[in-house]
GROMACS .gro file of C-alpha atoms in nm:
model
  366
    1UNK     CA    1   0.125   2.874  -0.082
    2UNK     CA    2   0.442   2.671  -0.139
    3UNK     CA    3   0.504   2.522  -0.483
    4UNK     CA    4   0.601   2.157  -0.443
    5UNK     CA    5   0.723   1.869  -0.659
    6UNK     CA    6   0.605   1.536  -0.522
    7UNK     CA    7   0.842   1.241  -0.554
    8UNK     CA    8   0.649   0.914  -0.523
    9UNK     CA    9   0.324   0.833  -0.702
   10UNK     CA   10   0.224   0.507  -0.537
   11UNK     CA   11  -0.012   0.409  -0.258
   12UNK     CA   12   0.121   0.665  -0.011
   13UNK     CA   13   0.041   0.955  -0.243
   14UNK     CA   14  -0.309   0.815  -0.305
   15UNK     CA   15  -0.370   0.814   0.071
   16UNK     CA   16  -0.245   1.170   0.116
   17UNK     CA   17  -0.319   1.335  -0.219
   18UNK     CA   18  -0.625   1.545  -0.125
   19UNK     CA   19  -0.468   1.643   0.204
   20UNK     CA   20  -0.146   1.761   0.034
   21UNK     CA   21  -0.336   1.940  -0.243
   22UNK     CA   22  -0.524   2.148   0.014
   23UNK     CA   23  -0.201   2.272   0.171
   24UNK     CA   24   0.044   2.329  -0.119
   25UNK     CA   25   0.049   2.397  -0.491
   26UNK     CA   26   0.162   2.083  -0.671
   27UNK     CA   27   0.403   2.196  -0.943
   28UNK     CA   28   0.469   1.842  -1.071
   29UNK     CA   29   0.480   1.476  -0.970
   30UNK     CA   30   0.750   1.219  -1.039
   31UNK     CA   31   0.856   0.863  -0.967
   32UNK     CA   32   1.139   0.628  -1.057
   33UNK     CA   33   0.877   0.376  -1.172
   34UNK     CA   34   0.781   0.499  -1.519
   35UNK     CA   35   0.467   0.282  -1.514
   36UNK     CA   36   0.317   0.521  -1.257
   37UNK     CA   37   0.357   0.839  -1.460
   38UNK     CA   38  -0.004   0.840  -1.583
   39UNK     CA   39  -0.170   0.758  -1.250
   40UNK     CA   40  -0.231   1.126  -1.164
   41UNK     CA   41  -0.337   1.268  -1.504
   42UNK     CA   42  -0.449   1.599  -1.351
   43UNK     CA   43  -0.090   1.674  -1.244
   44UNK     CA   44   0.212   1.767  -1.456
   45UNK     CA   45   0.468   1.486  -1.472
   46UNK     CA   46   0.845   1.544  -1.477
   47UNK     CA   47   1.120   1.284  -1.513
   48UNK     CA   48   1.328   1.263  -1.192
   49UNK     CA   49   1.651   1.372  -1.359
   50UNK     CA   50   1.480   1.685  -1.500
   51UNK     CA   51   1.341   1.813  -1.169
   52UNK     CA   52   1.579   2.108  -1.167
   53UNK     CA   53   1.424   2.236  -1.490
   54UNK     CA   54   1.107   2.316  -1.292
   55UNK     CA   55   1.030   2.595  -1.047
   56UNK     CA   56   0.959   2.475  -0.692
   57UNK     CA   57   1.003   2.565  -0.326
   58UNK     CA   58   1.085   2.211  -0.217
   59UNK     CA   59   1.050   1.845  -0.312
   60UNK     CA   60   0.813   1.635  -0.102
   61UNK     CA   61   0.910   1.266  -0.082
   62UNK     CA   62   0.594   1.062  -0.065
   63UNK     CA   63   0.714   0.703  -0.038
   64UNK     CA   64   0.875   0.473   0.219
   65UNK     CA   65   1.224   0.479   0.060
   66UNK     CA   66   1.292   0.828   0.198
   67UNK     CA   67   1.667   0.796   0.254
   68UNK     CA   68   1.730   0.644  -0.088
   69UNK     CA   69   1.532   0.918  -0.264
   70UNK     CA   70   1.705   1.190  -0.064
   71UNK     CA   71   2.046   1.059  -0.174
   72UNK     CA   72   1.923   1.041  -0.534
   73UNK     CA   73   1.810   1.405  -0.521
   74UNK     CA   74   2.133   1.521  -0.357
   75UNK     CA   75   2.311   1.351  -0.645
   76UNK     CA   76   2.125   1.585  -0.882
   77UNK     CA   77   2.274   1.877  -0.691
   78UNK     CA   78   1.955   1.958  -0.500
   79UNK     CA   79   2.020   2.121  -0.162
   80UNK     CA   80   1.916   1.941   0.156
   81UNK     CA   81   1.690   2.227   0.266
   82UNK     CA   82   1.493   2.179  -0.057
   83UNK     CA   83   1.391   1.819   0.030
   84UNK     CA   84   1.126   1.721   0.280
   85UNK     CA   85   0.983   1.383   0.382
   86UNK     CA   86   0.609   1.324   0.411
   87UNK     CA   87   0.652   1.266   0.785
   88UNK     CA   88   0.820   1.606   0.823
   89UNK     CA   89   0.554   1.772   0.609
   90UNK     CA   90   0.260   1.632   0.804
   91UNK     CA   91   0.426   1.698   1.137
   92UNK     CA   92   0.461   2.063   1.040
   93UNK     CA   93   0.105   2.090   0.907
   94UNK     CA   94  -0.052   1.954   1.227
   95UNK     CA   95   0.207   2.103   1.464
   96UNK     CA   96   0.273   1.757   1.606
   97UNK     CA   97   0.584   1.874   1.790
   98UNK     CA   98   0.344   2.033   2.042
   99UNK     CA   99   0.221   1.689   2.148
  100UNK     CA  100   0.458   1.492   2.363
  101UNK     CA  101   0.451   1.115   2.317
  102UNK     CA  102   0.695   0.849   2.427
  103UNK     CA  103   0.972   0.820   2.169
  104UNK     CA  104   1.057   0.487   2.007
  105UNK     CA  105   0.802   0.288   2.204
  106UNK     CA  106   0.824   0.024   1.931
  107UNK     CA  107   0.546  -0.200   2.058
  108UNK     CA  108   0.342  -0.213   1.736
  109UNK     CA  109   0.337  -0.112   1.371
  110UNK     CA  110   0.150   0.214   1.442
  111UNK     CA  111   0.415   0.325   1.692
  112UNK     CA  112   0.662   0.353   1.406
  113UNK     CA  113   0.459   0.632   1.245
  114UNK     CA  114   0.337   0.971   1.368
  115UNK     CA  115   0.008   0.803   1.451
  116UNK     CA  116   0.039   0.842   1.833
  117UNK     CA  117   0.110   1.215   1.815
  118UNK     CA  118  -0.169   1.267   1.563
  119UNK     CA  119  -0.420   1.082   1.785
  120UNK     CA  120  -0.327   1.311   2.072
  121UNK     CA  121  -0.357   1.618   1.849
  122UNK     CA  122  -0.703   1.509   1.729
  123UNK     CA  123  -0.813   1.442   2.088
  124UNK     CA  124  -0.703   1.786   2.211
  125UNK     CA  125  -0.747   2.017   1.911
  126UNK     CA  126  -1.108   2.057   1.799
  127UNK     CA  127  -1.007   2.181   1.454
  128UNK     CA  128  -0.813   1.858   1.392
  129UNK     CA  129  -1.082   1.640   1.552
  130UNK     CA  130  -1.338   1.781   1.309
  131UNK     CA  131  -1.158   1.624   1.014
  132UNK     CA  132  -0.917   1.366   1.159
  133UNK     CA  133  -1.072   1.078   0.963
  134UNK     CA  134  -0.957   1.240   0.637
  135UNK     CA  135  -0.598   1.298   0.743
  136UNK     CA  136  -0.339   1.071   0.584
  137UNK     CA  137  -0.159   0.989   0.908
  138UNK     CA  138  -0.485   0.844   1.036
  139UNK     CA  139  -0.628   0.694   0.717
  140UNK     CA  140  -0.309   0.497   0.665
  141UNK     CA  141  -0.377   0.313   0.994
  142UNK     CA  142  -0.755   0.311   1.047
  143UNK     CA  143  -0.957   0.459   0.761
  144UNK     CA  144  -0.798   0.278   0.469
  145UNK     CA  145  -1.103   0.120   0.302
  146UNK     CA  146  -1.241   0.247  -0.029
  147UNK     CA  147  -1.613   0.284  -0.105
  148UNK     CA  148  -1.588  -0.028  -0.321
  149UNK     CA  149  -1.440  -0.225  -0.033
  150UNK     CA  150  -1.721  -0.094   0.186
  151UNK     CA  151  -1.968  -0.231  -0.069
  152UNK     CA  152  -1.803  -0.573  -0.038
  153UNK     CA  153  -1.866  -0.552   0.339
  154UNK     CA  154  -2.230  -0.462   0.273
  155UNK     CA  155  -2.269  -0.756   0.034
  156UNK     CA  156  -2.170  -0.991   0.318
  157UNK     CA  157  -2.413  -0.817   0.554
  158UNK     CA  158  -2.694  -0.878   0.307
  159UNK     CA  159  -2.595  -1.242   0.256
  160UNK     CA  160  -2.623  -1.300   0.632
  161UNK     CA  161  -2.943  -1.102   0.680
  162UNK     CA  162  -3.144  -1.423   0.727
  163UNK     CA  163  -2.954  -1.471   1.054
  164UNK     CA  164  -2.913  -1.109   1.166
  165UNK     CA  165  -3.112  -0.840   0.992
  166UNK     CA  166  -3.068  -0.477   1.088
  167UNK     CA  167  -3.369  -0.249   1.122
  168UNK     CA  168  -3.399   0.106   0.989
  169UNK     CA  169  -3.342   0.226   1.346
  170UNK     CA  170  -3.021   0.021   1.366
  171UNK     CA  171  -2.887   0.179   1.047
  172UNK     CA  172  -2.973   0.523   1.184
  173UNK     CA  173  -2.777   0.444   1.500
  174UNK     CA  174  -2.481   0.312   1.301
  175UNK     CA  175  -2.479   0.621   1.080
  176UNK     CA  176  -2.416   0.851   1.376
  177UNK     CA  177  -2.058   0.717   1.392
  178UNK     CA  178  -1.986   0.931   1.088
  179UNK     CA  179  -2.111   1.255   1.240
  180UNK     CA  180  -1.758   1.310   1.369
  181UNK     CA  181  -1.417   1.325   1.203
  182UNK     CA  182  -1.549   1.408   0.854
  183UNK     CA  183  -1.480   1.067   0.694
  184UNK     CA  184  -1.519   1.008   0.321
  185UNK     CA  185  -1.884   0.913   0.276
  186UNK     CA  186  -2.017   0.658   0.030
  187UNK     CA  187  -2.367   0.602  -0.104
  188UNK     CA  188  -2.501   0.256  -0.018
  189UNK     CA  189  -2.830   0.075  -0.074
  190UNK     CA  190  -2.866  -0.094   0.263
  191UNK     CA  191  -3.229  -0.203   0.235
  192UNK     CA  192  -3.489  -0.221  -0.038
  193UNK     CA  193  -3.571   0.134  -0.152
  194UNK     CA  194  -3.339   0.271   0.117
  195UNK     CA  195  -3.002   0.439   0.055
  196UNK     CA  196  -2.778   0.603   0.312
  197UNK     CA  197  -2.445   0.783   0.327
  198UNK     CA  198  -2.190   0.590   0.530
  199UNK     CA  199  -1.813   0.560   0.554
  200UNK     CA  200  -1.655   0.234   0.440
  201UNK     CA  201  -1.492   0.201   0.784
  202UNK     CA  202  -1.826   0.218   0.963
  203UNK     CA  203  -1.962  -0.039   0.716
  204UNK     CA  204  -1.680  -0.273   0.816
  205UNK     CA  205  -1.763  -0.217   1.185
  206UNK     CA  206  -2.126  -0.307   1.108
  207UNK     CA  207  -2.020  -0.626   0.930
  208UNK     CA  208  -1.797  -0.727   1.222
  209UNK     CA  209  -2.081  -0.664   1.468
  210UNK     CA  210  -2.313  -0.886   1.262
  211UNK     CA  211  -2.045  -1.155   1.243
  212UNK     CA  212  -2.000  -1.152   1.622
  213UNK     CA  213  -2.374  -1.194   1.671
  214UNK     CA  214  -2.386  -1.474   1.412
  215UNK     CA  215  -2.086  -1.664   1.551
  216UNK     CA  216  -2.161  -1.654   1.921
  217UNK     CA  217  -2.542  -1.643   1.949
  218UNK     CA  218  -2.478  -1.554   2.311
  219UNK     CA  219  -2.730  -1.355   2.515
  220UNK     CA  220  -2.495  -1.322   2.811
  221UNK     CA  221  -2.221  -1.099   2.669
  222UNK     CA  222  -2.198  -0.813   2.914
  223UNK     CA  223  -1.824  -0.754   2.962
  224UNK     CA  224  -1.613  -0.694   2.651
  225UNK     CA  225  -1.246  -0.608   2.595
  226UNK     CA  226  -1.120  -0.460   2.270
  227UNK     CA  227  -0.746  -0.459   2.195
  228UNK     CA  228  -0.665  -0.176   1.956
  229UNK     CA  229  -0.965   0.056   1.948
  230UNK     CA  230  -0.907   0.302   1.662
  231UNK     CA  231  -1.123   0.601   1.746
  232UNK     CA  232  -1.383   0.396   1.936
  233UNK     CA  233  -1.624   0.344   1.645
  234UNK     CA  234  -1.638  -0.035   1.673
  235UNK     CA  235  -1.676  -0.013   2.050
  236UNK     CA  236  -1.971   0.223   2.024
  237UNK     CA  237  -2.163  -0.001   1.783
  238UNK     CA  238  -2.107  -0.319   1.982
  239UNK     CA  239  -2.182  -0.156   2.318
  240UNK     CA  240  -2.499   0.007   2.187
  241UNK     CA  241  -2.637  -0.285   1.983
  242UNK     CA  242  -2.566  -0.555   2.244
  243UNK     CA  243  -2.638  -0.336   2.550
  244UNK     CA  244  -2.294  -0.409   2.696
  245UNK     CA  245  -2.254  -0.338   3.067
  246UNK     CA  246  -1.875  -0.286   3.067
  247UNK     CA  247  -1.652  -0.229   2.766
  248UNK     CA  248  -1.274  -0.219   2.823
  249UNK     CA  249  -1.082  -0.026   2.558
  250UNK     CA  250  -0.712  -0.120   2.549
  251UNK     CA  251  -0.461   0.071   2.337
  252UNK     CA  252  -0.171   0.314   2.349
  253UNK     CA  253  -0.261   0.617   2.566
  254UNK     CA  254  -0.283   0.857   2.270
  255UNK     CA  255  -0.539   0.641   2.089
  256UNK     CA  256  -0.733   0.601   2.413
  257UNK     CA  257  -0.751   0.981   2.445
  258UNK     CA  258  -0.896   1.006   2.095
  259UNK     CA  259  -1.149   0.730   2.164
  260UNK     CA  260  -1.248   0.909   2.485
  261UNK     CA  261  -1.306   1.230   2.288
  262UNK     CA  262  -1.509   1.049   2.020
  263UNK     CA  263  -1.724   0.847   2.261
  264UNK     CA  264  -1.778   1.160   2.470
  265UNK     CA  265  -1.973   1.312   2.180
  266UNK     CA  266  -2.250   1.060   2.253
  267UNK     CA  267  -2.295   1.146   2.619
  268UNK     CA  268  -2.312   0.837   2.839
  269UNK     CA  269  -1.960   0.692   2.870
  270UNK     CA  270  -1.995   0.517   3.207
  271UNK     CA  271  -1.986   0.171   3.048
  272UNK     CA  272  -1.646   0.236   2.884
  273UNK     CA  273  -1.329   0.161   3.081
  274UNK     CA  274  -1.020   0.323   2.928
  275UNK     CA  275  -0.701   0.118   2.966
  276UNK     CA  276  -0.348   0.229   2.884
  277UNK     CA  277  -0.214  -0.078   2.707
  278UNK     CA  278   0.148   0.026   2.765
  279UNK     CA  279   0.112  -0.037   3.139
  280UNK     CA  280   0.049  -0.363   3.329
  281UNK     CA  281  -0.311  -0.472   3.291
  282UNK     CA  282  -0.516  -0.604   3.580
  283UNK     CA  283  -0.614  -0.966   3.523
  284UNK     CA  284  -0.993  -1.003   3.507
  285UNK     CA  285  -1.256  -1.218   3.336
  286UNK     CA  286  -1.429  -1.114   3.014
  287UNK     CA  287  -1.721  -1.252   2.820
  288UNK     CA  288  -1.572  -1.150   2.486
  289UNK     CA  289  -1.240  -1.015   2.361
  290UNK     CA  290  -1.208  -0.868   2.013
  291UNK     CA  291  -0.920  -0.728   1.813
  292UNK     CA  292  -0.941  -0.610   1.454
  293UNK     CA  293  -0.582  -0.653   1.331
  294UNK     CA  294  -0.423  -0.468   1.627
  295UNK     CA  295  -0.317  -0.769   1.840
  296UNK     CA  296  -0.141  -0.929   1.544
  297UNK     CA  297   0.061  -0.608   1.485
  298UNK     CA  298   0.215  -0.607   1.835
  299UNK     CA  299   0.557  -0.737   1.932
  300UNK     CA  300   0.559  -1.088   2.077
  301UNK     CA  301   0.653  -0.949   2.421
  302UNK     CA  302   0.342  -0.730   2.430
  303UNK     CA  303   0.129  -1.010   2.285
  304UNK     CA  304   0.234  -1.229   2.579
  305UNK     CA  305   0.114  -0.963   2.824
  306UNK     CA  306  -0.225  -0.942   2.651
  307UNK     CA  307  -0.255  -1.318   2.624
  308UNK     CA  308  -0.200  -1.368   2.997
  309UNK     CA  309  -0.404  -1.072   3.123
  310UNK     CA  310  -0.690  -1.055   2.871
  311UNK     CA  311  -0.720  -1.316   2.597
  312UNK     CA  312  -0.680  -1.634   2.804
  313UNK     CA  313  -0.934  -1.491   3.053
  314UNK     CA  314  -1.209  -1.448   2.795
  315UNK     CA  315  -1.455  -1.729   2.725
  316UNK     CA  316  -1.530  -1.593   2.376
  317UNK     CA  317  -1.289  -1.445   2.125
  318UNK     CA  318  -1.287  -1.276   1.786
  319UNK     CA  319  -0.957  -1.158   1.637
  320UNK     CA  320  -0.873  -1.065   1.281
  321UNK     CA  321  -0.507  -1.155   1.229
  322UNK     CA  322  -0.272  -1.011   0.969
  323UNK     CA  323   0.093  -1.092   0.905
  324UNK     CA  324   0.238  -0.742   0.961
  325UNK     CA  325   0.356  -0.810   1.316
  326UNK     CA  326   0.499  -1.148   1.224
  327UNK     CA  327   0.691  -1.001   0.930
  328UNK     CA  328   0.810  -0.690   1.118
  329UNK     CA  329   0.858  -0.808   1.475
  330UNK     CA  330   0.852  -1.189   1.473
  331UNK     CA  331   0.509  -1.182   1.641
  332UNK     CA  332   0.300  -1.497   1.686
  333UNK     CA  333   0.182  -1.682   1.378
  334UNK     CA  334  -0.172  -1.813   1.343
  335UNK     CA  335  -0.050  -2.167   1.411
  336UNK     CA  336   0.127  -2.062   1.730
  337UNK     CA  337  -0.182  -1.878   1.858
  338UNK     CA  338  -0.401  -2.180   1.789
  339UNK     CA  339  -0.172  -2.382   2.015
  340UNK     CA  340  -0.182  -2.119   2.290
  341UNK     CA  341  -0.555  -2.032   2.299
  342UNK     CA  342  -0.773  -2.328   2.408
  343UNK     CA  343  -1.036  -2.439   2.153
  344UNK     CA  344  -0.936  -2.163   1.910
  345UNK     CA  345  -1.025  -2.213   1.546
  346UNK     CA  346  -0.916  -2.035   1.230
  347UNK     CA  347  -1.163  -1.911   0.971
  348UNK     CA  348  -1.134  -1.710   0.652
  349UNK     CA  349  -1.186  -1.336   0.673
  350UNK     CA  350  -1.486  -1.252   0.456
  351UNK     CA  351  -1.446  -1.034   0.261
  352UNK     CA  352  -1.068  -1.063   0.262
  353UNK     CA  353  -0.918  -0.718   0.329
  354UNK     CA  354  -0.554  -0.818   0.279
  355UNK     CA  355  -0.365  -1.125   0.162
  356UNK     CA  356  -0.297  -1.383   0.437
  357UNK     CA  357  -0.552  -1.235   0.680
  358UNK     CA  358  -0.726  -1.488   0.902
  359UNK     CA  359  -1.003  -1.485   1.162
  360UNK     CA  360  -0.920  -1.652   1.495
  361UNK     CA  361  -1.223  -1.737   1.711
  362UNK     CA  362  -1.310  -1.944   2.016
  363UNK     CA  363  -1.630  -2.023   2.203
  364UNK     CA  364  -1.839  -2.004   1.883
  365UNK     CA  365  -2.185  -2.160   1.868
  366UNK     CA  366  -2.168  -2.285   1.509
   0.00000   0.00000   0.00000
């Protein structure tokens, strides 16, 4: 097992720590920010300028400033073949070079990572599929909630239980989402004298489902489109709970392959229509369109395609907006979308999962 010094002790290392620890021996950790030196007390800390006093096979850069850190390390006299980025490390560990994806697609935030290749690997390699929801490439995009954040989702579910209350059978159905991908499980008290193990991500899907039912109070939702589908967990819960006739899943082809693999574990997939969101979409009518963050993270050019072919053809809409696409690509702001989508309203995201997030809805009954 390689002996590695990790450079970078912030959020990225927290996401990937267990995954890295399973694959290498961590000789030491370091960071230019001295305030972080006690955040991993189980690991030996070394000051950056004293790295060469330690024994190691290579240095793993675990932060976004990869080029700057590489130049800093080269300045210490460290050879280039002794430095590796997290992207290179994970690509090697999961053999992502085997999986061919379109290079530099650049249509959304997730395209800038190894996320597409990892989705394809998880869809095609059973050993990766078994634990894909613990892998840092994936958790950084989809599975990022902590158990405490999952509890905040559950608190909202309980507050709204006078409008929509889930039965024990519902919770049992929801729980089956976590039978696949080996997510981090949390212990929650969902009903009086009833505790279950559930991932925080599935808890968020359950909260969103309840919110959709509360907002629309519509018995005639039978055709749904979801833009940005993750692994298909939200789609499964909505389709099952609301007895959806047709559910269109729209995403990059690699994510669609993973959703197809996940949904296939439950047998009947006839209601799900898999759509490659990188190709022209057929214009059709929908009862409801949803997007949890994904639409807001697209480039404006791709947003226009989805607006014209999907969103403006749906009588009901539920979209959680974040500012990542606006900051990175100049994507549409909330105010601009409110002017484009007829009768759209903005609401607060509850609980708030990131600063500046908003909920954009139309066709609501309250």
